[in-house]
mmCIF file of C-alpha atoms in Angstrom:
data_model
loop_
_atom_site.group_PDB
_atom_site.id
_atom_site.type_symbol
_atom_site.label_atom_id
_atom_site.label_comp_id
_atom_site.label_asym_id
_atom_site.label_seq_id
_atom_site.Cartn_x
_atom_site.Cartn_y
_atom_site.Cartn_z
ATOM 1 C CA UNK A 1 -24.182 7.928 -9.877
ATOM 2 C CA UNK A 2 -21.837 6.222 -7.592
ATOM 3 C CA UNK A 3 -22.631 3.406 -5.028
ATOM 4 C CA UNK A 4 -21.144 4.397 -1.919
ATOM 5 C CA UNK A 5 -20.618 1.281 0.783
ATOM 6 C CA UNK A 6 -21.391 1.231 4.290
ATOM 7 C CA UNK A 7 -20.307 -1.385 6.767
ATOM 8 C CA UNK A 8 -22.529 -2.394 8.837
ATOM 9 C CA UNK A 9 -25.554 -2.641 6.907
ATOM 10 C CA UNK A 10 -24.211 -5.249 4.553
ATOM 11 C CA UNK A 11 -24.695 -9.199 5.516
ATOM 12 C CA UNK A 12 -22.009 -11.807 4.908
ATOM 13 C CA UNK A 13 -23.527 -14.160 2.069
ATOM 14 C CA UNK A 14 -21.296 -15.508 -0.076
ATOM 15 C CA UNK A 15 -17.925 -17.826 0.176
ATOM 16 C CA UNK A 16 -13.992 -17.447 -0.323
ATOM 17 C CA UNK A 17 -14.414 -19.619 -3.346
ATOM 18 C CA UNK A 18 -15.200 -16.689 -5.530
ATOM 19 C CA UNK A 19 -11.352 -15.996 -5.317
ATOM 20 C CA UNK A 20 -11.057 -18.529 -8.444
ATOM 21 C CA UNK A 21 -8.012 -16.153 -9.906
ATOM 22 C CA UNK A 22 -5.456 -16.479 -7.307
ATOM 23 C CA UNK A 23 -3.852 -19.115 -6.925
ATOM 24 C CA UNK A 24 -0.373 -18.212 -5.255
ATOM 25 C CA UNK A 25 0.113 -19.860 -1.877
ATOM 26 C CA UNK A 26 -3.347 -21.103 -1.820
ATOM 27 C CA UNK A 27 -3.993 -23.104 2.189
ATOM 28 C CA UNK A 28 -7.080 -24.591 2.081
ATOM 29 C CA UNK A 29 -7.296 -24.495 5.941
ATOM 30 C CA UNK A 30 -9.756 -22.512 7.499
ATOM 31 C CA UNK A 31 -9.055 -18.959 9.020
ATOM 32 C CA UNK A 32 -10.841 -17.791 13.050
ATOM 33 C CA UNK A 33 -13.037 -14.896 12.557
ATOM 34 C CA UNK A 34 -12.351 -11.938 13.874
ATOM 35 C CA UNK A 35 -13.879 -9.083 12.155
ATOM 36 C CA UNK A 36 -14.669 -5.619 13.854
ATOM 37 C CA UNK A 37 -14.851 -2.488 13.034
ATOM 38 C CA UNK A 38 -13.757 -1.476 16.187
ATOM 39 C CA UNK A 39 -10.521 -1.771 14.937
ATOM 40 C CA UNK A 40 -10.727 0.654 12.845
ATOM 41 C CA UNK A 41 -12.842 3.066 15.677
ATOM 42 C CA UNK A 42 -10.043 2.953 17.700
ATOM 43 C CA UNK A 43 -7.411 3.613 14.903
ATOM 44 C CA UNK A 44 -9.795 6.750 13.490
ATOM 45 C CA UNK A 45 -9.144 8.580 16.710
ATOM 46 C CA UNK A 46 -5.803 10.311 16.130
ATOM 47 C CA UNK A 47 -5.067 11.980 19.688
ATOM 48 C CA UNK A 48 -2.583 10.724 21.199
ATOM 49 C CA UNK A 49 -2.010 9.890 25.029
ATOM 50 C CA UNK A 50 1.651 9.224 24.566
ATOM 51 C CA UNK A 51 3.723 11.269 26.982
ATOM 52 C CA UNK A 52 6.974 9.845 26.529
ATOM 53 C CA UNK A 53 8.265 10.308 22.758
ATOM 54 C CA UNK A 54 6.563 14.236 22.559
ATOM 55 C CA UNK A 55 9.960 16.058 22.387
ATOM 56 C CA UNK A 56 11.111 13.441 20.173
ATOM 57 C CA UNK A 57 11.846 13.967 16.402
ATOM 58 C CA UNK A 58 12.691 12.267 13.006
ATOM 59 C CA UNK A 59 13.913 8.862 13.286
ATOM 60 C CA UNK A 60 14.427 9.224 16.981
ATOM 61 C CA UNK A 61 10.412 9.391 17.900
ATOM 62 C CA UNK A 62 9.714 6.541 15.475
ATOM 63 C CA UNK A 63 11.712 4.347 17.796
ATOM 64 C CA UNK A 64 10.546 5.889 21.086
ATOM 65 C CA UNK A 65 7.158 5.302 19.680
ATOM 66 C CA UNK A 66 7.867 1.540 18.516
ATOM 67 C CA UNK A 67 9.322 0.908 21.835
ATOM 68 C CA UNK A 68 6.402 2.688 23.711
ATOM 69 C CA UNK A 69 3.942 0.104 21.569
ATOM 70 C CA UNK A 70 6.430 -3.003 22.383
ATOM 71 C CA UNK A 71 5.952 -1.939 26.266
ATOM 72 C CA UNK A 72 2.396 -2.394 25.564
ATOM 73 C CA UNK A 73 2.681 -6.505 24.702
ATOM 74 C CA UNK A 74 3.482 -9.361 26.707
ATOM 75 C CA UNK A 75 6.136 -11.891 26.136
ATOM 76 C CA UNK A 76 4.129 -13.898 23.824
ATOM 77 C CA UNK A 77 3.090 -11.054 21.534
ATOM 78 C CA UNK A 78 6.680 -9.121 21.836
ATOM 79 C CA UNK A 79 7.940 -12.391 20.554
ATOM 80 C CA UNK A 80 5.961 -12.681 17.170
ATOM 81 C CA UNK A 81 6.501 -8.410 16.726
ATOM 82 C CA UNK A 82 10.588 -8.658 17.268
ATOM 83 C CA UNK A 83 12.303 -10.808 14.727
ATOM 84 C CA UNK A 84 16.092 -11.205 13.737
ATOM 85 C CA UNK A 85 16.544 -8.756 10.397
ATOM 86 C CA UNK A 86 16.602 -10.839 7.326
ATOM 87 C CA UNK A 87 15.817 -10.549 3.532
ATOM 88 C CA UNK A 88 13.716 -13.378 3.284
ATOM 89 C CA UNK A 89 11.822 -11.772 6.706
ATOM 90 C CA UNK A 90 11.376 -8.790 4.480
ATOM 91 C CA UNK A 91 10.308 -10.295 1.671
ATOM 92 C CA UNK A 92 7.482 -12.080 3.333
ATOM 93 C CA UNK A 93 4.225 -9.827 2.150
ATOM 94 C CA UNK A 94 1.777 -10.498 -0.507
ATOM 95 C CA UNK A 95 -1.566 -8.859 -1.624
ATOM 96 C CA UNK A 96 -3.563 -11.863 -1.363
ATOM 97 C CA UNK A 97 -5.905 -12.093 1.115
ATOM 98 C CA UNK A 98 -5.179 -14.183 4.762
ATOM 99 C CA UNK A 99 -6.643 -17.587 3.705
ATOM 100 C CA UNK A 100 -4.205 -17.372 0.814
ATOM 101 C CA UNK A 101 -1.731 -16.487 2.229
ATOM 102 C CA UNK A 102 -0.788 -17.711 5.663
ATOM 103 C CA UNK A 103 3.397 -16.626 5.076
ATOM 104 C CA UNK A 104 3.480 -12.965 6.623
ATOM 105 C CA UNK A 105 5.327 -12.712 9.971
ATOM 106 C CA UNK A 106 4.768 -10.433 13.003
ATOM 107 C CA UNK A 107 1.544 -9.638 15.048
ATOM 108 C CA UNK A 108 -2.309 -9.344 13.448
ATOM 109 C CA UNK A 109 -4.240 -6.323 14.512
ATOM 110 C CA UNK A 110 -7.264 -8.826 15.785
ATOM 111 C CA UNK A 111 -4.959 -9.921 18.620
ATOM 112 C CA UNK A 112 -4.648 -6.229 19.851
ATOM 113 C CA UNK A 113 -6.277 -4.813 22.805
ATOM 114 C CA UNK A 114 -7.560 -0.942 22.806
ATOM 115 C CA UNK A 115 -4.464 0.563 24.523
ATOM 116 C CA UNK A 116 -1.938 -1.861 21.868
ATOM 117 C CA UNK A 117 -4.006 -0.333 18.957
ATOM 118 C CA UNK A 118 -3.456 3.312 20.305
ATOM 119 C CA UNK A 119 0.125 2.880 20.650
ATOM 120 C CA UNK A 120 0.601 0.945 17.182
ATOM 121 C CA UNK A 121 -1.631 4.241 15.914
ATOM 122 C CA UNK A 122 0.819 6.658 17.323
ATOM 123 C CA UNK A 123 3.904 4.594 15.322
ATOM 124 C CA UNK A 124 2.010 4.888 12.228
ATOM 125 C CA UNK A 125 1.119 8.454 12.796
ATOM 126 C CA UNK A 126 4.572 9.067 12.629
ATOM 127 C CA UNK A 127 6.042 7.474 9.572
ATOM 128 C CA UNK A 128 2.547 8.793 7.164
ATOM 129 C CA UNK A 129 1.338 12.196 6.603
ATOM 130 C CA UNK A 130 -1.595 13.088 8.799
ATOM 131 C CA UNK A 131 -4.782 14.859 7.969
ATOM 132 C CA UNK A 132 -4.647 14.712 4.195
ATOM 133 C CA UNK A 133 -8.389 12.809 3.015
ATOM 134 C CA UNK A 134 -7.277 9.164 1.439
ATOM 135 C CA UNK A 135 -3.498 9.908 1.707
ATOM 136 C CA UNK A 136 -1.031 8.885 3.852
ATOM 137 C CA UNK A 137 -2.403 7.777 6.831
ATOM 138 C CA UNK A 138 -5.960 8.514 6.051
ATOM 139 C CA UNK A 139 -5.356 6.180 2.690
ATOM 140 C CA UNK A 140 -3.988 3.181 5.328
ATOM 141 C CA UNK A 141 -7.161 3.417 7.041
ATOM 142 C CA UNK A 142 -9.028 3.784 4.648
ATOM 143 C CA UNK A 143 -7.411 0.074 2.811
ATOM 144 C CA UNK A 144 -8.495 -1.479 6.415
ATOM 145 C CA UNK A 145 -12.096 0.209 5.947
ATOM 146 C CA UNK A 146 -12.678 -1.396 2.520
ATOM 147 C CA UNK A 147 -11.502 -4.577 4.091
ATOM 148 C CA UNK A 148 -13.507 -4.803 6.813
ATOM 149 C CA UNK A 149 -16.640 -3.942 3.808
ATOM 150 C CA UNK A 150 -15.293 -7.067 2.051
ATOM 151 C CA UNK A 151 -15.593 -9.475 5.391
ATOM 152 C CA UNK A 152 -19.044 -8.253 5.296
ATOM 153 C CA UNK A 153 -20.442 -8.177 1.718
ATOM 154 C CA UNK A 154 -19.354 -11.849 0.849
ATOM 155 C CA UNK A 155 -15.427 -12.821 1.574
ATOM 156 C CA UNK A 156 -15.721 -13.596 5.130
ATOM 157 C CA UNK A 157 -13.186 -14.028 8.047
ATOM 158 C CA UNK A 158 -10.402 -13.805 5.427
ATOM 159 C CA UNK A 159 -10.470 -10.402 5.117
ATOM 160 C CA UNK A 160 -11.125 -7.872 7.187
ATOM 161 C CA UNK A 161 -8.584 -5.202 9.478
ATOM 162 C CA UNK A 162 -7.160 -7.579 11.887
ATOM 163 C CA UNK A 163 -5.825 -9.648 9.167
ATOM 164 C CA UNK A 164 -2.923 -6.986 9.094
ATOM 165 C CA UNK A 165 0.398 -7.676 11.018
ATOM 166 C CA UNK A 166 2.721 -5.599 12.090
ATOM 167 C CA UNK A 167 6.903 -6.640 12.598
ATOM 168 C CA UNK A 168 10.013 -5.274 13.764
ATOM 169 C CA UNK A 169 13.028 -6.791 11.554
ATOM 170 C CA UNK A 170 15.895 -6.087 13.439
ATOM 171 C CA UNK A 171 15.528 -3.715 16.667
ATOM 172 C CA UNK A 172 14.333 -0.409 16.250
ATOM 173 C CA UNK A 173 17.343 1.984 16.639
ATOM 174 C CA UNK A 174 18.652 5.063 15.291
ATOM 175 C CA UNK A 175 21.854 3.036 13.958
ATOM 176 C CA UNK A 176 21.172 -0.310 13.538
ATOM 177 C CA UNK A 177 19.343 -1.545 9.998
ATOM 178 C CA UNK A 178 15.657 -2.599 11.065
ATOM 179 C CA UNK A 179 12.425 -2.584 9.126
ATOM 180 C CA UNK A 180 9.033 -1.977 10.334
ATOM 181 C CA UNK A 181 6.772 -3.368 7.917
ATOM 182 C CA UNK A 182 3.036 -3.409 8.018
ATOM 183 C CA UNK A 183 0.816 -5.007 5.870
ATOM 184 C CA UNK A 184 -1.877 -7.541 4.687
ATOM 185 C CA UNK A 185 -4.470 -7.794 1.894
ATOM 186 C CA UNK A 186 -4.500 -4.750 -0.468
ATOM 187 C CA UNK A 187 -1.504 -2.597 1.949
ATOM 188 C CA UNK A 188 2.021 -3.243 2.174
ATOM 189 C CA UNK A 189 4.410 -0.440 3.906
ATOM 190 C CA UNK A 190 7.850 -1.110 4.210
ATOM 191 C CA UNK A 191 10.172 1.162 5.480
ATOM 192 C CA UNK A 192 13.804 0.567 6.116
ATOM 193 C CA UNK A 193 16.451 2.412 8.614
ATOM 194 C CA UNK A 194 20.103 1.686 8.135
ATOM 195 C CA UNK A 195 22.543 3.826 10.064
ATOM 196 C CA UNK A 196 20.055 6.106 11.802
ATOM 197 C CA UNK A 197 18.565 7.129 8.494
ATOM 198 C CA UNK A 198 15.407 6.129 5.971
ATOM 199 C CA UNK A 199 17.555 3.856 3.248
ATOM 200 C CA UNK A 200 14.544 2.323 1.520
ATOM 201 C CA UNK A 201 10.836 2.843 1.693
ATOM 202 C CA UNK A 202 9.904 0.254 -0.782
ATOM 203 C CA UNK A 203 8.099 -2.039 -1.883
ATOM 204 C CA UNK A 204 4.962 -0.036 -1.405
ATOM 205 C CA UNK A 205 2.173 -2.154 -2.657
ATOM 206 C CA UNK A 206 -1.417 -0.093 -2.786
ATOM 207 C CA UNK A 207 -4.893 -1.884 -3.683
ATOM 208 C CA UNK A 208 -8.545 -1.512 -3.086
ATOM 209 C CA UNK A 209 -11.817 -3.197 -3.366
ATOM 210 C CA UNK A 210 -14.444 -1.738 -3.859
ATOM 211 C CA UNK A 211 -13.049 1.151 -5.656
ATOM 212 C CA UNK A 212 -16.447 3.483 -4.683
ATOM 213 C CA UNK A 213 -16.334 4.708 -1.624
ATOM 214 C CA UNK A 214 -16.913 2.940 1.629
ATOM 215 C CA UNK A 215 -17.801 4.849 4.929
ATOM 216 C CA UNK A 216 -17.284 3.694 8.233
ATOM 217 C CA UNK A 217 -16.472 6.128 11.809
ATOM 218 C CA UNK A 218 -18.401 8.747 10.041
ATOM 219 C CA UNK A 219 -15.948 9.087 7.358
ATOM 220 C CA UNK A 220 -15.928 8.316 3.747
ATOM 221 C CA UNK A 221 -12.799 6.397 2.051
ATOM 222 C CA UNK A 222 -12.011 6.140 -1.194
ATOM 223 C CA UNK A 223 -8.279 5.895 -1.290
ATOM 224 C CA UNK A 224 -7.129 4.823 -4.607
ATOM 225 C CA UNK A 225 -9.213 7.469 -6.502
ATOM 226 C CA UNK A 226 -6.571 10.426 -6.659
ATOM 227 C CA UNK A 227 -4.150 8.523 -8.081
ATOM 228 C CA UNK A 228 -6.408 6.965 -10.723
ATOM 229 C CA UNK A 229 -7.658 10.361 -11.539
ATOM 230 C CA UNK A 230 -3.862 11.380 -11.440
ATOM 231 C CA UNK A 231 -2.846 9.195 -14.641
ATOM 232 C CA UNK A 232 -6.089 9.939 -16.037
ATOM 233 C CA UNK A 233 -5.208 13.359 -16.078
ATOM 234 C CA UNK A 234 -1.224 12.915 -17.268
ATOM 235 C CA UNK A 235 -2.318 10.216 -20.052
ATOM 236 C CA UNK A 236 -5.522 12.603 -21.194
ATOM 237 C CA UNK A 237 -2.938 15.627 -21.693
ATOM 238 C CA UNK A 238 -1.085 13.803 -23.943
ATOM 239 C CA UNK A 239 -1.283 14.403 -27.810
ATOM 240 C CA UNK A 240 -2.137 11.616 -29.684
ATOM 241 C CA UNK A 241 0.840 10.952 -31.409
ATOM 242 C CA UNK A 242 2.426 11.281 -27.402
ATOM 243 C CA UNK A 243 -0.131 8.898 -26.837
ATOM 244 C CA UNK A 244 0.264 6.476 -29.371
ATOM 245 C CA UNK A 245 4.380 6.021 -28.291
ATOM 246 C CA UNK A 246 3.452 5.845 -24.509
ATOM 247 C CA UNK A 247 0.915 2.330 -25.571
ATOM 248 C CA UNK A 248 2.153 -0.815 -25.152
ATOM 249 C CA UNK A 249 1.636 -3.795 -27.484
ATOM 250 C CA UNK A 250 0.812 -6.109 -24.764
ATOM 251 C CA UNK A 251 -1.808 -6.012 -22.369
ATOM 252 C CA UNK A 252 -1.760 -6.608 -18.791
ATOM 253 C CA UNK A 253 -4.329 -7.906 -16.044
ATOM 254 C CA UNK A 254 -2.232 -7.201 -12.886
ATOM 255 C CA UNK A 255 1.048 -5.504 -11.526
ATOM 256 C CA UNK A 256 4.269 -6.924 -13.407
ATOM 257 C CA UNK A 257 6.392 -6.574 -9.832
ATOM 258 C CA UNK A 258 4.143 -7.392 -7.106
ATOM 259 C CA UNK A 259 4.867 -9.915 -4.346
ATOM 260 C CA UNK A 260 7.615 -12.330 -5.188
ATOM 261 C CA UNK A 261 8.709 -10.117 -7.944
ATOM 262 C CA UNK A 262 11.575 -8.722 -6.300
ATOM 263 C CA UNK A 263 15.052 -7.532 -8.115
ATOM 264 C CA UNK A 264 13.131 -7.989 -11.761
ATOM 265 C CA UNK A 265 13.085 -4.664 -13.328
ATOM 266 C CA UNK A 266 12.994 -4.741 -17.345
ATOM 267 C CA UNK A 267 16.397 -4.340 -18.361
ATOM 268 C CA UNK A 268 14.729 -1.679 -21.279
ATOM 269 C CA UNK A 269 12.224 1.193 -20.825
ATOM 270 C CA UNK A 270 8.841 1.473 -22.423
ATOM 271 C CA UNK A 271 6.988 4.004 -23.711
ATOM 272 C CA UNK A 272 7.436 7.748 -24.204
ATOM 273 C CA UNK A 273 10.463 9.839 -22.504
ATOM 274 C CA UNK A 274 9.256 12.086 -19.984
ATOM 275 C CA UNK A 275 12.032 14.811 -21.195
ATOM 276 C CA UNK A 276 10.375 14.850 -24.247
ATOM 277 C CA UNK A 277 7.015 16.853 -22.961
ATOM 278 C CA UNK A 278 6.200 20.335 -22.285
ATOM 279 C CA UNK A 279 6.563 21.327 -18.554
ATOM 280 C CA UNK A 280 2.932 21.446 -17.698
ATOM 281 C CA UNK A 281 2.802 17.480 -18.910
ATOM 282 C CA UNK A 282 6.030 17.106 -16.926
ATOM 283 C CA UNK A 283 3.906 18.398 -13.837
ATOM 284 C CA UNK A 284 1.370 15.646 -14.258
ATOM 285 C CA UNK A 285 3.845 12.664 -14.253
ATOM 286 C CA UNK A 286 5.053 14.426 -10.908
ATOM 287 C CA UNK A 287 1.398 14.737 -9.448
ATOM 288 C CA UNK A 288 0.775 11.259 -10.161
ATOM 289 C CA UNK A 289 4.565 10.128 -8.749
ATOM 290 C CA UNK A 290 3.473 12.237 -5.043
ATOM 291 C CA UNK A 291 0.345 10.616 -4.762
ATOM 292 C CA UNK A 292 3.116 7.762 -3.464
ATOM 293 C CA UNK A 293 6.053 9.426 -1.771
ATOM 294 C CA UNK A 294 3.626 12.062 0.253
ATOM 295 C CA UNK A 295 1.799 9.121 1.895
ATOM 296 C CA UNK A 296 5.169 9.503 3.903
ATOM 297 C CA UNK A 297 5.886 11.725 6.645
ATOM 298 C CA UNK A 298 7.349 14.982 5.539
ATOM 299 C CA UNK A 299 10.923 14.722 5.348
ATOM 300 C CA UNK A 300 11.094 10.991 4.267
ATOM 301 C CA UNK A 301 8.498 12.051 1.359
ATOM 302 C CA UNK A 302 10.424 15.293 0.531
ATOM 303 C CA UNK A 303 13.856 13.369 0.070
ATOM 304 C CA UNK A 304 11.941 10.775 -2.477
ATOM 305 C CA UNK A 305 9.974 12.999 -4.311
ATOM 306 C CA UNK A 306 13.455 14.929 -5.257
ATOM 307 C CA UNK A 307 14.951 12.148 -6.214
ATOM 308 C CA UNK A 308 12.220 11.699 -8.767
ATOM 309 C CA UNK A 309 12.243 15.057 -9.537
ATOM 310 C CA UNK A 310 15.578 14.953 -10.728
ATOM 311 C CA UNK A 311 15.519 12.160 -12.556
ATOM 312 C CA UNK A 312 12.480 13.070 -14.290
ATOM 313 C CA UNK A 313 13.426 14.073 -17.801
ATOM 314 C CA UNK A 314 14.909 10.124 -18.011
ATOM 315 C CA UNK A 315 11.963 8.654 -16.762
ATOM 316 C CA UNK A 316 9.564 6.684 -19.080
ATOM 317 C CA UNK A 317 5.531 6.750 -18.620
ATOM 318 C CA UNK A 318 3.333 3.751 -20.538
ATOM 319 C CA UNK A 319 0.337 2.419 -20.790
ATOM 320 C CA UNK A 320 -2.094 -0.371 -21.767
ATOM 321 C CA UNK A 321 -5.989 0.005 -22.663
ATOM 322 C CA UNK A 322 -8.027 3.208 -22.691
ATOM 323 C CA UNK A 323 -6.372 6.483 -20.690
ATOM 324 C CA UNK A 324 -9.754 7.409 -18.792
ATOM 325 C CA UNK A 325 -8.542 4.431 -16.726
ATOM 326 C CA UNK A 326 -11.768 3.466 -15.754
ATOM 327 C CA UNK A 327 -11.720 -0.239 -17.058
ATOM 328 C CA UNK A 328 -10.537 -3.535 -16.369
ATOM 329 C CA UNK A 329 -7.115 -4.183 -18.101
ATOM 330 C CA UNK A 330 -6.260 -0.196 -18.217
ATOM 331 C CA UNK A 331 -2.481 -0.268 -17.032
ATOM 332 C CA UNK A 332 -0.328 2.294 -16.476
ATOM 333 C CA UNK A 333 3.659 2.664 -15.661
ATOM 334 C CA UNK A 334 6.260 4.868 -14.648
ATOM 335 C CA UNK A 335 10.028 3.824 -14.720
ATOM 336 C CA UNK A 336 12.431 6.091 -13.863
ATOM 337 C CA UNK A 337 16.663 5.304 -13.230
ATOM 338 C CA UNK A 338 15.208 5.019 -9.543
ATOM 339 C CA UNK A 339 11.213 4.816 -9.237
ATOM 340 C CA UNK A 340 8.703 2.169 -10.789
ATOM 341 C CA UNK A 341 4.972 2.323 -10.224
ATOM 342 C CA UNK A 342 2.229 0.554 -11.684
ATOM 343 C CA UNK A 343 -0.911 0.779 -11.346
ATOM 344 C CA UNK A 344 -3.867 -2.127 -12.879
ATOM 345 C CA UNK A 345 -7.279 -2.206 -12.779
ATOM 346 C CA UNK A 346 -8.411 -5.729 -12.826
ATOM 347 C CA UNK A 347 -11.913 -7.888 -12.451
ATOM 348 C CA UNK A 348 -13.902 -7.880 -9.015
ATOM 349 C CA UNK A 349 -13.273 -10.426 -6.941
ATOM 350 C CA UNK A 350 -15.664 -10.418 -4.169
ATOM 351 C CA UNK A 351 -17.350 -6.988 -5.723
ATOM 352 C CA UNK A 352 -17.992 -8.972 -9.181
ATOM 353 C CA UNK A 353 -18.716 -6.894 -12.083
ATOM 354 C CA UNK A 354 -16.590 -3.877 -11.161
ATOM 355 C CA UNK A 355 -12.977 -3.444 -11.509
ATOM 356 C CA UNK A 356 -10.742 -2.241 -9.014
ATOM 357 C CA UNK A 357 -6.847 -1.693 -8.722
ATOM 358 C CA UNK A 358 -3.498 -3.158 -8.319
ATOM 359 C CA UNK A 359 -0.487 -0.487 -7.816
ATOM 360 C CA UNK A 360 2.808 -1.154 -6.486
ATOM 361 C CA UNK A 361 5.984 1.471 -6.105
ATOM 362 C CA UNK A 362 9.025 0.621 -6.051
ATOM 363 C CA UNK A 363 12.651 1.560 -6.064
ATOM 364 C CA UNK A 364 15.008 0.228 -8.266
ATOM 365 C CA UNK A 365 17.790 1.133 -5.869
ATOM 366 C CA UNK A 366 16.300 1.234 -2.546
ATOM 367 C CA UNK A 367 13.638 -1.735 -2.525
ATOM 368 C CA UNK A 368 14.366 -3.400 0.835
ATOM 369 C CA UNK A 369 16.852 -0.290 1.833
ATOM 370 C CA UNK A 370 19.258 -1.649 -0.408
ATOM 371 C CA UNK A 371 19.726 -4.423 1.161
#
């Protein structure tokens, strides 16, 4: 039977030194609490009161909506949100937690009043799918749920959902290239605009811990459990001598291009040629590759998931450890000419004793837009 995790009846006991495996970045200095849930109360209400950006569509109503939330801030906060475009800006994300990491630029949800978080929830709203349970939107709230659990059940003011910041890099337009990324421990969304279109939506980095469910508004969350049932389902279907040239030799305890891994694809593919399988095995590397792109809104996700689509047939899937992908050190990848994701189940680290997952997409073309 599964445990299933709820928030507030779980007391903070334990310390920040249980995160003995990461290393990265580590700042020793201590972080201000400031969990509450009722961050994620007033994100979990999805009517809007926006008036302004209704008739708006596309690209156009993700800036009317960014500059609707900037209108919200004062000088001091529309001064940390609005930076200068700049690789390196971009670049700054990780998936460690906030007391290891102290390097990510814009504005923390903690520092948010009730109407900012509204209007930051309408921009998201906008750039995810909506209404689909632990995807898209649903799946972002969900990361900030499971945080929250972990400020609670033993990691303190480290984690927790207003640890995650949200930036402008470069001004939102529908010409100019910007980025509005948004991200902390376990979530990383990225999406680029060059020109007045979507030139990059990547990297994409996905985690959770726990992996059970956690329930918090009156909802459950579990959002990494489709997609681990996903390549559960496209390694099972395999044959086993399908199986044996999709295993790698080596074995892997995280994500091979997670933060700071930027531009280092393997020059050669692994594993077992996609174009090789039967079309109903073809369908289950697709269903695990739109577990990622439909997190986006509609047409953004649409556009992505073709491009997979037709590069399918060269695209290699691989794996490491047992294909039920229920244990620590079970790895799986998908490289295409365009799309990478991996996804790693790894030890606890404030949840010891149970696993729980890395995944990161990416874009061999478009990481950063391109840029």
């Amino acid at each position: 039977m599964r445990k299933h995790f709820v928030i507030y009846a779980l007391p903070a006991v334990l310390l920040l030194n249980v995160i003995t495996g990461c290393k990265e970045n580590e700042d020793d200095s201590t972080t201000t609490p400031d969990f509450s849930t009722s961050i994620t109360t007033v994100l979990s209400n999805t009517t809007s009161a926006n008036t302004t950006c209704g008739s708006a569509t596309g690209l156009a109503k993700v800036v009317c909506l960014a500059e609707s939330f900037k209108s919200t801030l004062d000088a001091t906060q529309l001064s940390a949100v609005q930076l200068t475009y700049s690789k390196a800006n971009a670049q700054r994300w990780s998936n460690l937690p906030e007391g290891l990491y102290r390097n990510r630029v814009g504005l923390d949800l903690a520092s948010l009043d009730e109407t900012q978080l509204a209007a930051f929830r309408d921009m998201m709203v906008a750039v995810l799918t909506l209404n689909t349970s632990n995807e898209g939107y649903d799946e972002m709230l969900g990361n900030l749920v499971a945080d929250d659990y972990l400020n609670t059940a033993g990691g303190g003011s480290t984690y927790g959902a207003g640890n995650y910041y949200l930036a402008f890099l470069g001004i939102p337009s529908v010409t100019g290239l910007w980025e509005l990324q948004f991200g902390g421990h376990h979530y990383t969304f990225a999406n680029t605009y060059n020109n007045g279109t979507i030139a990059g939506v990547t990297p994409s980095f996905r985690a959770i811990e726990p992996m059970d469910a956690v329930s918090a508004n009156n909802k459950n969350y579990q959002p990494m459990e489709q997609e681990r049932q996903a390549f559960a389902a496209m390694l099972g279907a395999l044959s086993s001598a399908e199986q044996t040239t999709a295993k790698l030799s080596s074995s892997f305890n995280d994500v091979l291009l997670g933060p700071g891994k930027d531009a280092q694809f393997p020059t050669t593919k692994q594993g077992l040629q996609v174009g090789s399988l039967s079309a109903d095995k073809k369908t289950l590397v697709l269903n695990a590759i739109q577990l990622y792109t439909n997190d986006l809104d509609s047409e953004t996700a649409t556009a992505f998931l073709n491009k997979y689509t037709s590069e399918l047939d060269n695209t290699y899937i691989a794996f490491a450890g047992s294909t039920a992908v229920t244990s620590e050190n079970d790895y799986i990848r998908i490289d295409g000419p365009s799309v990478w994701i991996e996804f790693s189940y790894q030890g606890g680290i404030v949840i010891r004793g149970t696993p729980h997952p890395h995944s990161v997409w990416r874009d061999r073309t478009s990481d950063y837009g391109g840029q």
